[in-house]
XYZ file of C-alpha atoms in Angstrom:
685
model
C -17.028 2.167 42.945
C -14.685 -0.715 42.272
C -13.692 -3.784 44.248
C -10.310 -5.469 44.407
C -11.126 -7.784 41.494
C -11.833 -5.059 38.976
C -10.048 -5.098 35.597
C -6.984 -2.908 35.290
C -8.193 0.630 34.573
C -5.858 2.484 32.238
C -7.719 5.761 31.801
C -10.886 7.562 32.780
C -11.861 10.659 30.848
C -14.267 12.649 28.740
C -14.162 13.104 24.981
C -14.852 16.125 22.837
C -17.247 15.746 19.934
C -20.480 13.799 19.624
C -19.897 10.120 18.679
C -22.467 8.489 16.447
C -22.063 5.059 18.071
C -21.106 3.276 14.847
C -17.373 2.772 15.432
C -15.720 2.492 18.838
C -12.439 0.607 18.736
C -9.221 0.509 20.774
C -5.792 -0.263 19.332
C -3.827 -2.023 22.091
C -0.579 -1.897 20.114
C -0.616 1.904 19.736
C -2.729 2.944 22.768
C -5.182 4.784 20.540
C -8.968 4.877 20.359
C -10.933 5.356 17.121
C -14.452 6.788 17.351
C -16.747 7.625 14.438
C -18.388 11.028 14.293
C -21.186 12.262 12.032
C -21.356 8.863 10.278
C -18.521 9.756 7.853
C -15.554 10.755 10.045
C -13.181 8.912 12.367
C -11.566 10.793 15.230
C -8.424 9.286 16.709
C -7.812 9.831 20.425
C -5.055 8.912 22.793
C -6.182 7.029 25.871
C -5.923 10.268 27.850
C -8.625 11.827 25.668
C -6.312 13.987 23.542
C -7.504 14.119 19.943
C -4.637 13.248 17.599
C -6.297 13.739 14.212
C -9.480 13.063 12.277
C -10.168 11.606 8.856
C -13.094 12.285 6.558
C -14.156 9.114 4.785
C -16.556 11.096 2.532
C -19.021 8.204 2.789
C -20.897 6.547 5.643
C -18.502 4.304 7.552
C -19.422 0.643 7.818
C -16.525 -0.885 9.722
C -13.002 -0.216 11.015
C -10.295 -2.860 11.358
C -6.703 -2.661 12.667
C -3.925 -4.735 11.179
C -1.920 -6.945 13.539
C 0.872 -4.402 14.097
C -1.643 -1.643 14.833
C 0.250 0.726 12.544
C -2.493 0.699 9.907
C -6.269 0.553 9.947
C -8.840 -0.085 7.237
C -12.187 1.659 6.841
C -15.026 0.339 4.685
C -17.766 2.663 3.487
C -21.019 2.855 1.600
C -19.063 4.111 -1.438
C -17.842 0.487 -1.830
C -14.258 1.581 -1.152
C -11.712 0.181 1.267
C -9.371 2.897 2.543
C -6.138 2.106 4.344
C -4.745 4.701 6.739
C -1.515 4.965 8.682
C -2.314 4.991 12.389
C 0.365 7.441 13.530
C -0.509 10.231 11.112
C -3.895 9.379 9.618
C -2.327 9.497 6.142
C -4.246 7.676 3.415
C -1.899 5.030 1.990
C -4.245 3.045 -0.236
C -7.762 3.158 -1.622
C -9.417 0.444 -3.674
C -12.758 -1.115 -4.513
C -13.015 -4.892 -4.407
C -16.182 -4.473 -6.453
C -17.392 -1.101 -7.661
C -21.090 -2.021 -7.872
C -21.685 -4.369 -4.924
C -21.834 -3.171 -1.286
C -19.280 -4.278 1.283
C -20.886 -6.623 3.804
C -17.872 -7.968 5.727
C -14.253 -6.965 6.307
C -11.590 -8.629 8.459
C -7.846 -7.982 8.695
C -5.578 -10.728 10.028
C -1.986 -11.936 9.711
C -0.967 -15.267 8.215
C 1.945 -17.023 9.904
C 3.849 -18.584 7.037
C 5.501 -21.394 9.011
C 2.293 -22.267 10.882
C 0.353 -22.359 7.610
C 2.674 -24.972 6.088
C 1.333 -27.312 8.734
C 4.124 -29.861 8.877
C 6.941 -29.621 11.407
C 8.771 -32.451 9.674
C 8.560 -31.001 6.171
C 9.305 -27.354 6.980
C 13.086 -27.718 7.574
C 13.547 -29.591 4.303
C 11.520 -27.035 2.351
C 13.902 -24.325 3.548
C 17.096 -26.345 3.231
C 18.215 -24.844 -0.099
C 16.250 -21.622 0.150
C 18.255 -18.400 -0.039
C 16.638 -15.041 0.577
C 18.565 -12.898 -1.884
C 16.167 -9.987 -1.474
C 17.094 -9.729 2.192
C 20.699 -9.090 1.189
C 19.866 -6.292 -1.256
C 19.549 -2.627 -0.217
C 16.110 -1.278 0.631
C 14.160 0.931 -1.728
C 12.687 4.186 -0.488
C 9.116 2.822 -0.421
C 9.765 -0.546 1.148
C 8.803 -1.672 4.592
C 11.967 -2.712 6.362
C 11.140 -6.253 7.458
C 14.220 -6.519 9.613
C 13.967 -3.495 11.890
C 11.303 -1.094 13.100
C 11.707 1.527 10.378
C 9.174 1.916 7.614
C 9.080 4.052 4.486
C 5.906 5.786 3.384
C 3.731 5.241 0.336
C 1.129 7.068 -1.654
C -2.380 6.467 -2.880
C -3.219 3.610 -5.217
C -6.478 2.872 -6.955
C -6.891 -0.871 -7.420
C -9.828 -2.725 -8.890
C -9.928 -6.254 -7.580
C -12.680 -7.518 -9.848
C -10.707 -6.611 -12.962
C -8.346 -9.490 -12.108
C -5.380 -7.293 -12.951
C -3.200 -5.239 -10.670
C -3.310 -1.478 -10.940
C 0.254 -0.256 -10.873
C -0.214 3.401 -11.731
C 0.734 4.617 -8.269
C 2.281 2.611 -5.467
C 0.609 1.485 -2.287
C 2.317 1.010 1.053
C 3.212 -2.506 2.099
C 1.450 -2.902 5.444
C 3.462 -5.942 6.520
C 6.535 -5.380 8.683
C 7.425 -8.983 9.419
C 8.860 -11.272 6.767
C 7.472 -14.309 8.594
C 3.917 -13.003 8.181
C 1.563 -12.242 5.336
C -0.967 -9.452 5.815
C -4.397 -10.739 4.781
C -7.388 -8.421 4.319
C -10.640 -10.272 3.609
C -13.562 -8.387 2.082
C -16.967 -9.781 1.118
C -19.282 -7.930 -1.249
C -23.050 -8.492 -1.187
C -22.571 -11.744 0.768
C -21.551 -13.414 -2.505
C -17.994 -12.484 -3.575
C -14.876 -12.755 -1.437
C -11.712 -10.766 -2.166
C -8.364 -11.463 -0.504
C -5.730 -8.715 -0.453
C -2.199 -9.617 0.603
C 0.193 -7.063 2.090
C -2.099 -4.314 0.774
C -0.733 -5.033 -2.724
C -1.734 -8.306 -4.396
C -5.441 -8.964 -4.840
C -7.198 -12.287 -5.403
C -10.728 -11.186 -6.372
C -14.084 -12.777 -7.095
C -13.926 -15.934 -4.984
C -17.527 -17.110 -5.217
C -19.298 -17.946 -1.954
C -22.143 -20.454 -1.510
C -25.454 -18.989 -2.555
C -28.232 -18.178 -0.127
C -26.045 -17.460 2.903
C -25.324 -14.077 4.449
C -21.750 -14.193 5.712
C -21.122 -11.868 8.653
C -18.129 -13.222 10.642
C -14.665 -14.497 9.745
C -11.878 -15.962 11.890
C -8.461 -17.421 11.125
C -5.982 -18.914 13.598
C -2.798 -17.649 11.901
C -3.117 -20.534 9.431
C -4.196 -19.415 5.970
C -5.542 -22.878 5.203
C -7.799 -23.008 8.265
C -10.416 -20.289 8.127
C -14.044 -20.183 9.211
C -17.000 -18.058 8.170
C -20.271 -17.637 10.011
C -23.369 -17.123 7.894
C -27.091 -16.653 8.363
C -29.576 -18.658 6.325
C -33.241 -19.485 6.909
C -33.173 -18.370 10.558
C -30.096 -20.502 11.200
C -26.447 -19.746 11.761
C -24.205 -21.871 9.527
C -20.518 -22.436 10.244
C -18.481 -22.751 7.032
C -14.922 -23.984 6.893
C -12.962 -22.217 4.165
C -10.218 -24.409 2.783
C -7.876 -24.482 -0.174
C -7.305 -27.791 -1.924
C -3.621 -28.093 -1.032
C -3.088 -31.156 1.117
C 0.707 -31.425 0.886
C 3.121 -29.275 2.866
C 5.152 -28.359 -0.219
C 1.998 -27.111 -1.979
C 1.130 -24.847 0.930
C 4.704 -23.594 1.208
C 4.902 -22.849 -2.518
C 1.595 -20.996 -2.714
C 2.445 -18.856 0.327
C 5.788 -17.967 -1.253
C 3.999 -17.181 -4.510
C 1.546 -14.871 -2.726
C 4.399 -13.059 -0.965
C 6.465 -12.755 -4.157
C 3.431 -11.593 -6.137
C 2.888 -8.824 -3.585
C 6.519 -7.784 -3.941
C 6.239 -7.848 -7.741
C 3.328 -5.425 -7.585
C 5.269 -3.297 -5.121
C 8.356 -3.177 -7.363
C 6.347 -2.331 -10.483
C 4.498 0.376 -8.586
C 7.769 1.807 -7.350
C 9.372 1.884 -10.795
C 6.264 3.542 -12.221
C 6.376 6.163 -9.459
C 10.064 6.903 -9.923
C 9.829 7.122 -13.714
C 6.834 9.438 -13.362
C 8.859 11.733 -11.094
C 11.751 11.635 -13.566
C 9.369 12.573 -16.383
C 7.943 15.494 -14.418
C 11.383 16.836 -13.542
C 12.639 16.429 -17.100
C 9.541 18.084 -18.582
C 9.929 21.058 -16.232
C 13.565 21.613 -17.217
C 13.099 21.102 -20.937
C 10.159 23.475 -20.876
C 12.613 26.128 -19.628
C 15.215 25.183 -22.224
C 12.621 25.198 -25.001
C 11.488 28.675 -23.997
C 15.028 30.043 -24.271
C 15.570 28.313 -27.635
C 12.209 29.556 -28.917
C 13.178 33.137 -28.049
C 16.524 32.621 -29.788
C 14.783 31.321 -32.905
C 12.439 34.288 -32.912
C 15.334 36.759 -32.557
C 17.199 34.965 -35.337
C 14.198 35.106 -37.692
C 13.621 38.797 -36.975
C 17.301 39.653 -37.472
C 17.749 37.934 -40.822
C 16.227 40.088 -43.552
C 15.502 37.157 -45.810
C 13.799 35.161 -43.020
C 11.589 37.786 -41.360
C 8.003 36.615 -41.083
C 8.799 33.026 -42.155
C 9.090 29.771 -40.221
C 12.521 28.128 -40.142
C 13.420 24.511 -39.633
C 15.372 23.226 -36.661
C 18.205 22.275 -38.990
C 18.516 25.916 -40.024
C 18.716 27.029 -36.376
C 21.238 24.312 -35.496
C 23.366 25.127 -38.549
C 23.362 28.815 -37.643
C 24.548 28.072 -34.067
C 27.285 25.767 -35.339
C 28.459 28.461 -37.760
C 28.497 30.933 -34.883
C 30.789 28.616 -32.917
C 33.096 27.944 -35.883
C 33.386 31.560 -36.991
C 33.493 33.028 -33.504
C 31.210 35.871 -34.508
C 27.892 36.913 -32.955
C 25.437 38.831 -35.185
C 24.647 42.248 -33.802
C 20.895 41.610 -33.893
C 21.368 38.817 -31.306
C 23.226 40.938 -28.771
C 19.966 42.021 -27.092
C 18.859 38.404 -26.810
C 22.125 37.156 -25.299
C 22.644 40.052 -22.906
C 19.066 40.882 -21.895
C 16.594 38.112 -22.729
C 18.980 35.278 -21.790
C 21.833 36.883 -19.906
C 23.889 35.679 -16.969
C 20.756 34.878 -14.967
C 19.323 32.726 -17.734
C 22.611 30.851 -18.087
C 22.713 30.173 -14.349
C 19.140 28.860 -14.388
C 19.877 26.660 -17.382
C 23.154 25.322 -15.990
C 21.832 24.759 -12.467
C 18.573 23.184 -13.635
C 20.278 20.945 -16.170
C 22.900 19.604 -13.778
C 20.301 19.049 -11.063
C 18.226 17.083 -13.575
C 21.180 14.962 -14.680
C 22.272 14.264 -11.094
C 18.753 13.516 -9.818
C 18.005 11.240 -12.783
C 21.269 9.376 -12.319
C 20.690 8.948 -8.581
C 17.090 7.844 -8.999
C 17.975 5.457 -11.794
C 20.815 3.807 -9.907
C 19.418 3.759 -6.359
C 15.740 3.146 -7.111
C 14.821 2.005 -10.611
C 17.716 -0.310 -11.439
C 17.614 -1.849 -7.951
C 13.856 -2.407 -8.300
C 14.317 -4.092 -11.694
C 17.033 -6.313 -10.216
C 14.626 -7.311 -7.442
C 11.997 -8.113 -10.044
C 14.502 -10.398 -11.752
C 15.144 -12.166 -8.436
C 11.408 -12.587 -7.828
C 10.780 -13.856 -11.359
C 13.655 -16.310 -11.003
C 12.166 -17.606 -7.743
C 8.734 -17.961 -9.347
C 10.263 -19.677 -12.348
C 12.037 -22.141 -10.054
C 8.774 -23.017 -8.279
C 6.959 -23.302 -11.614
C 9.536 -25.664 -13.138
C 9.727 -27.761 -9.954
C 5.965 -28.014 -9.762
C 5.660 -28.908 -13.426
C 8.357 -31.582 -13.462
C 7.808 -33.183 -10.056
C 4.233 -32.466 -8.969
C 2.513 -31.786 -12.318
C 1.267 -28.482 -10.927
C 2.456 -25.053 -12.086
C 0.323 -23.103 -9.554
C -1.346 -21.002 -12.208
C 1.915 -19.963 -13.884
C 3.547 -20.803 -17.191
C 7.298 -21.125 -17.766
C 6.994 -19.282 -21.088
C 5.295 -16.331 -19.394
C 7.962 -16.143 -16.703
C 10.761 -16.319 -19.258
C 9.099 -13.561 -21.287
C 8.862 -11.443 -18.120
C 12.548 -12.111 -17.407
C 13.524 -11.021 -20.916
C 11.375 -7.902 -20.612
C 13.040 -7.099 -17.276
C 16.483 -7.579 -18.793
C 15.581 -5.295 -21.675
C 14.345 -2.645 -19.229
C 17.468 -2.986 -17.098
C 19.711 -2.677 -20.150
C 17.735 0.370 -21.281
C 18.287 2.201 -17.989
C 22.012 1.418 -17.985
C 22.165 2.670 -21.556
C 20.358 5.849 -20.501
C 22.928 6.528 -17.780
C 25.806 5.869 -20.157
C 24.458 8.275 -22.753
C 23.332 11.101 -20.556
C 26.659 11.036 -18.689
C 28.229 11.978 -22.019
C 25.433 14.465 -22.669
C 25.979 16.138 -19.287
C 29.655 16.636 -20.054
C 28.821 18.237 -23.400
C 26.038 20.284 -21.777
C 28.482 21.832 -19.323
C 30.974 22.590 -22.109
C 28.143 24.289 -24.035
C 27.253 26.375 -20.959
C 30.918 27.347 -20.611
C 30.978 28.337 -24.266
C 27.937 30.572 -23.826
C 29.460 32.165 -20.729
C 32.941 32.747 -22.177
C 32.515 33.088 -25.924
C 29.139 34.818 -25.898
C 28.203 36.624 -22.685
C 31.702 37.573 -21.575
C 32.738 38.471 -25.106
C 29.771 40.792 -25.531
C 30.066 42.398 -22.101
C 33.861 42.785 -21.816
C 35.923 45.483 -23.414
C 39.016 44.799 -25.438
C 41.714 43.154 -23.355
C 39.354 42.090 -20.568
C 38.711 38.616 -22.033
C 42.343 37.616 -21.621
C 42.343 38.606 -17.945
C 39.005 36.796 -17.426
C 40.379 33.548 -18.839
C 43.509 33.818 -16.689
C 41.335 34.317 -13.624
C 39.181 31.259 -14.502
C 41.551 28.546 -15.774
C 39.032 25.822 -14.806
C 36.543 26.888 -17.473
C 36.687 24.399 -20.324
C 35.769 25.772 -23.715
C 35.916 23.315 -26.577
C 34.506 24.182 -29.973
C 34.282 20.558 -31.061
C 32.366 19.472 -27.943
C 30.130 22.537 -28.161
C 29.314 21.740 -31.780
C 28.669 18.097 -30.852
C 26.169 19.150 -28.161
C 24.407 21.602 -30.480
C 24.214 19.046 -33.267
C 23.098 16.004 -31.230
C 21.461 17.131 -27.983
C 20.408 20.772 -27.938
C 17.065 20.248 -29.677
C 16.670 16.504 -29.026
C 17.945 15.591 -25.527
C 18.484 11.974 -24.550
C 15.865 12.019 -21.762
C 13.141 13.227 -24.111
C 13.388 10.040 -26.148
C 14.174 7.565 -23.368
C 11.463 8.864 -21.029
C 9.047 9.389 -23.916
C 8.256 12.956 -22.894
C 5.314 14.795 -24.368
C 6.829 17.450 -26.681
C 3.551 18.583 -28.252
C 3.726 21.869 -26.338
C 7.361 22.550 -27.223
C 8.462 24.847 -30.027
C 12.055 23.744 -30.580
C 12.782 20.595 -28.587
C 11.725 17.441 -30.404
C 11.765 13.707 -29.824
C 14.075 11.798 -32.145
C 15.079 8.170 -32.328
C 13.143 4.933 -32.676
C 10.581 3.611 -30.203
C 13.039 0.869 -29.299
C 14.866 3.244 -26.959
C 11.707 4.283 -25.068
C 11.965 3.076 -21.484
C 8.253 3.747 -21.073
C 7.495 1.250 -23.838
C 9.807 -1.318 -22.203
C 8.204 -0.736 -18.802
C 4.727 -1.037 -20.312
C 5.714 -4.326 -21.939
C 6.943 -5.690 -18.600
C 3.797 -4.565 -16.758
C 1.618 -6.070 -19.464
C 3.131 -9.552 -19.222
C 3.079 -9.485 -15.401
C -0.298 -7.820 -14.815
C -2.264 -9.342 -17.666
C -0.806 -12.840 -17.840
C 1.344 -13.873 -14.882
C -0.621 -12.498 -11.911
C -4.121 -13.319 -13.237
C -3.008 -16.932 -13.583
C -2.012 -16.983 -9.909
C -5.247 -15.228 -8.943
C -7.344 -17.800 -10.780
C -5.371 -20.681 -9.277
C -5.935 -19.500 -5.699
C -9.593 -18.619 -6.299
C -10.334 -21.972 -7.948
C -8.821 -23.891 -5.020
C -11.086 -22.255 -2.448
C -13.941 -24.384 -1.185
C -16.541 -23.933 1.548
C -18.004 -26.776 3.612
C -20.695 -26.515 6.288
C -19.340 -27.951 9.546
C -22.298 -27.163 11.790
C -25.407 -25.096 12.324
C -27.264 -23.317 15.125
C -30.935 -22.529 15.308
C -31.164 -18.762 14.939
C -31.474 -16.897 18.212
C -30.428 -13.309 18.403
C -29.019 -10.944 15.830
C -26.019 -11.505 13.630
C -24.678 -8.159 14.866
C -24.674 -9.540 18.414
C -22.786 -12.704 17.510
C -19.147 -13.576 18.123
C -16.896 -16.323 16.771
C -13.528 -17.303 18.195
C -11.088 -20.200 18.125
C -10.888 -22.443 21.160
C -8.178 -24.985 21.919
C -10.089 -27.827 20.318
C -12.649 -26.125 18.098
C -14.699 -23.039 17.361
C -16.863 -21.128 19.820
C -19.883 -19.238 18.427
C -21.998 -17.001 20.632
C -25.190 -15.000 20.291
C -27.433 -13.112 22.676
C -30.970 -12.044 23.322
C -31.919 -9.485 25.972
C -30.844 -11.577 28.963
C -29.580 -14.892 27.554
C -26.091 -15.556 26.229
C -25.855 -18.664 24.062
C -22.484 -20.386 23.556
C -22.111 -23.165 20.975
C -18.871 -25.135 20.820
C -17.991 -26.877 17.537
C -15.415 -29.588 18.175
C -12.860 -30.842 15.678
C -14.453 -34.303 15.758
C -17.674 -32.858 14.320
C -19.674 -32.741 17.549
C -21.171 -29.603 19.019
C -22.582 -28.534 22.374
C -24.579 -25.478 23.427
C -24.609 -23.703 26.778
C -27.136 -21.018 27.687
C -26.337 -18.508 30.413
C -29.340 -16.796 31.968
C -28.675 -13.287 33.287
C -31.061 -11.508 35.654
C -30.775 -8.263 33.716
C -30.256 -6.885 30.212
C -27.025 -7.662 28.397
C -25.888 -4.368 26.891
C -22.612 -5.575 25.326
C -20.341 -8.597 25.543
C -17.058 -9.854 24.094
C -15.098 -13.105 24.219
C -11.295 -13.003 24.458
C -8.741 -15.401 23.030
C -8.086 -16.891 26.472
C -11.758 -17.886 26.724
C -12.789 -15.101 29.036
C -16.238 -13.521 28.591
C -16.659 -9.818 29.348
C -20.274 -8.678 29.798
C -21.716 -5.217 30.417
C -25.024 -5.571 32.287
C -27.750 -2.975 32.858
C -29.532 -3.206 36.179
C -32.584 -0.886 36.097
C -32.751 1.888 38.691
C -29.640 0.592 40.432
C -26.418 0.444 38.515
C -24.511 -1.142 35.666
C -21.729 -3.620 36.054
C -18.930 -5.106 33.992
C -18.497 -8.811 34.680
C -15.770 -11.159 33.516
C -15.775 -14.933 33.799
C -14.361 -17.987 32.093
C -16.351 -19.822 29.432
C -18.312 -22.479 31.354
C -17.551 -26.114 30.817
C -20.077 -28.441 29.210
C -23.452 -27.543 30.690
C -26.676 -27.035 28.826
C -27.928 -24.263 31.114
C -26.348 -22.147 33.805
C -27.604 -19.202 35.844
C -25.709 -16.001 36.396
C -25.536 -16.655 40.144
C -23.688 -19.933 39.512
C -20.931 -18.384 37.423
C -17.434 -18.149 38.868
C -17.054 -14.445 38.242
C -13.459 -13.259 38.163
C -13.809 -9.497 38.044
C -16.665 -7.057 38.559
C -16.687 -3.312 37.922
C -19.677 -1.319 39.205
C -21.149 1.896 37.803
C -23.696 3.893 39.812
C -24.463 7.465 40.887
C -21.228 7.608 42.873
C -19.022 6.575 39.942
C -17.206 8.818 37.512
C -19.244 7.155 34.762
C -22.847 6.778 35.836
C -24.599 5.368 32.783
C -22.398 3.321 30.417
C -24.126 2.452 27.169
C -21.631 0.531 25.050
C -18.524 -1.594 25.514
C -15.885 -2.712 23.044
C -12.885 -5.007 23.405
C -9.868 -5.475 21.129
C -7.584 -8.482 21.412
C -3.827 -7.901 21.255
C -2.743 -10.320 18.494
C 0.662 -10.853 20.126
C -0.457 -11.527 23.700
C -3.378 -12.868 25.699
C -4.349 -9.398 26.909
C -7.329 -7.431 25.639
C -7.947 -3.695 25.792
C -11.500 -2.448 26.179
C -13.465 0.771 26.348
C -16.731 1.467 28.133
C -18.483 4.555 26.862
C -21.315 6.778 27.997
C -22.927 8.095 24.817
C -24.835 10.824 26.694
C -22.121 12.375 28.840
C -19.285 11.253 26.503
C -17.321 9.779 29.388
C -15.202 6.696 28.913
C -13.143 4.123 30.803
C -10.210 2.326 29.189
C -9.467 -1.008 30.843
C -7.326 -4.078 30.262
C -8.148 -7.636 31.157
């Protein structure tokens, strides 16, 4: 039963399935509860116990973390992979290994407040005085998170390898950040020795080396990227490390945060262009496979019909010349009538015309609305990076890991790619016009001519005055585009399986080659320089230590108003050590009369403890962190709320308790769970 001071109970219920006890986590932003099942699966429940979906991690789950918005969560596994899922649907939006050979030992997902991280109220207004956010004024791409309202576009799977120090841009990943004033920051540590920072689920800074001999197991950050702490275990002691970056001036911090954000967007734009071009290639290959099949059948019928060619292979020039002669002379050989009327026919013409125009229209739309806009955004980002690089070089003698020559080369590569796509549109607009004239020619001068009786053609043309038939345009299409379409060369399609359609023109027109050149300069030169700069600036200093008492798994670390609070527990003792900003530290031990089953500390310095009282009941106790005292007994605590569990309660034997802090308020959402009867209580305090 409960008294008047109990925490606010949101839900009491019973779950289906058999939890394994590894992951139990509430998402206060989405009112969802994640529970691991069978070591490798996560089941997502609403607070009312309704199962929403489940995911199969295909490897034993180590840890689950929500991002600050609650709309994404990350799962680490024994396969050394980090997998990012969308909370609403359970869709996998990214998958990457920070190190393929070393196990994941720590993961934490936090948000960096850009203004707070600059750290100077006086400098911040001047740093933004001449800053214009051009990207904000441009239209959104289909994959982008909309930073300025609540809508978000989806993404697809990406395989990234952080330790390669190069971004993988084969397939795009979803940007998990919805707020332009924040930077999503996912920290992963492998084998206690290498730290990897992933920003906005896109840009990776890998292989930051940690001090040797310490096992890092906790990480906290108070919204400020340049003020982070790590808790480690070494020689039966807990060591508190302060993780800093050697950037003392406000302008340095502002520049590097901008660079990290812009680098993430660069990766996003390159991913998006790669995705869109890949779709364009697939659509073009599908259509030209159809066109090649029709042309191959025509070539075969032509070879079989010509007595002097039967059984021999003809060149494409011979086939093209024959079709041009057919247009000029207006005669159709009798041996081709079966091909035109039966093998190709009205249905084949409709498929060819419909498929071709859909391809032209889709390519034009994708190129204009997605690819060209993405390249323009890349040019804006490169210009911003170039401005920071030149300013840093000339004023502060610091280029932040970049080189002006590299940025200018990337700009020129982007311009070349942009020009190439505009050129593609210009040329295939002309090709589409000729394509439609060719289709009209086949319909009127071939199919209708062969199927109509004398005198019917004249009435057909009168009934369809809109049909344009031009011999010169038809010949131009046959000569220039029928066997070597523009898209085949510009999109560098694989024509090895085609019989008639070929790729003509120099490699200079290949948009794939231009895109590869741009990705090479960005991924192999520009971004690695930034990665190295950030990694080299990281340093770790020990700010305090605690004699080891309790397990690292039972330890907590949280920011206080004037320092860091580190806690650990044994069976019935909770130890709280406060590390002050002036370098001092103080420890308080709280003696409980019974076993501490679980405990959590909230951001507002409230301690929530689940106690087991043998043969009587269990109780959930909340109280404020005691002021400076070396020892204090449970009876002397000023307890704020107590929730009892006994034989008369809905839940009789709670076994585990978890608590998740809402990053945007002082409230916390918790879950008490009975592993035997699978009953649970959702509460808020």
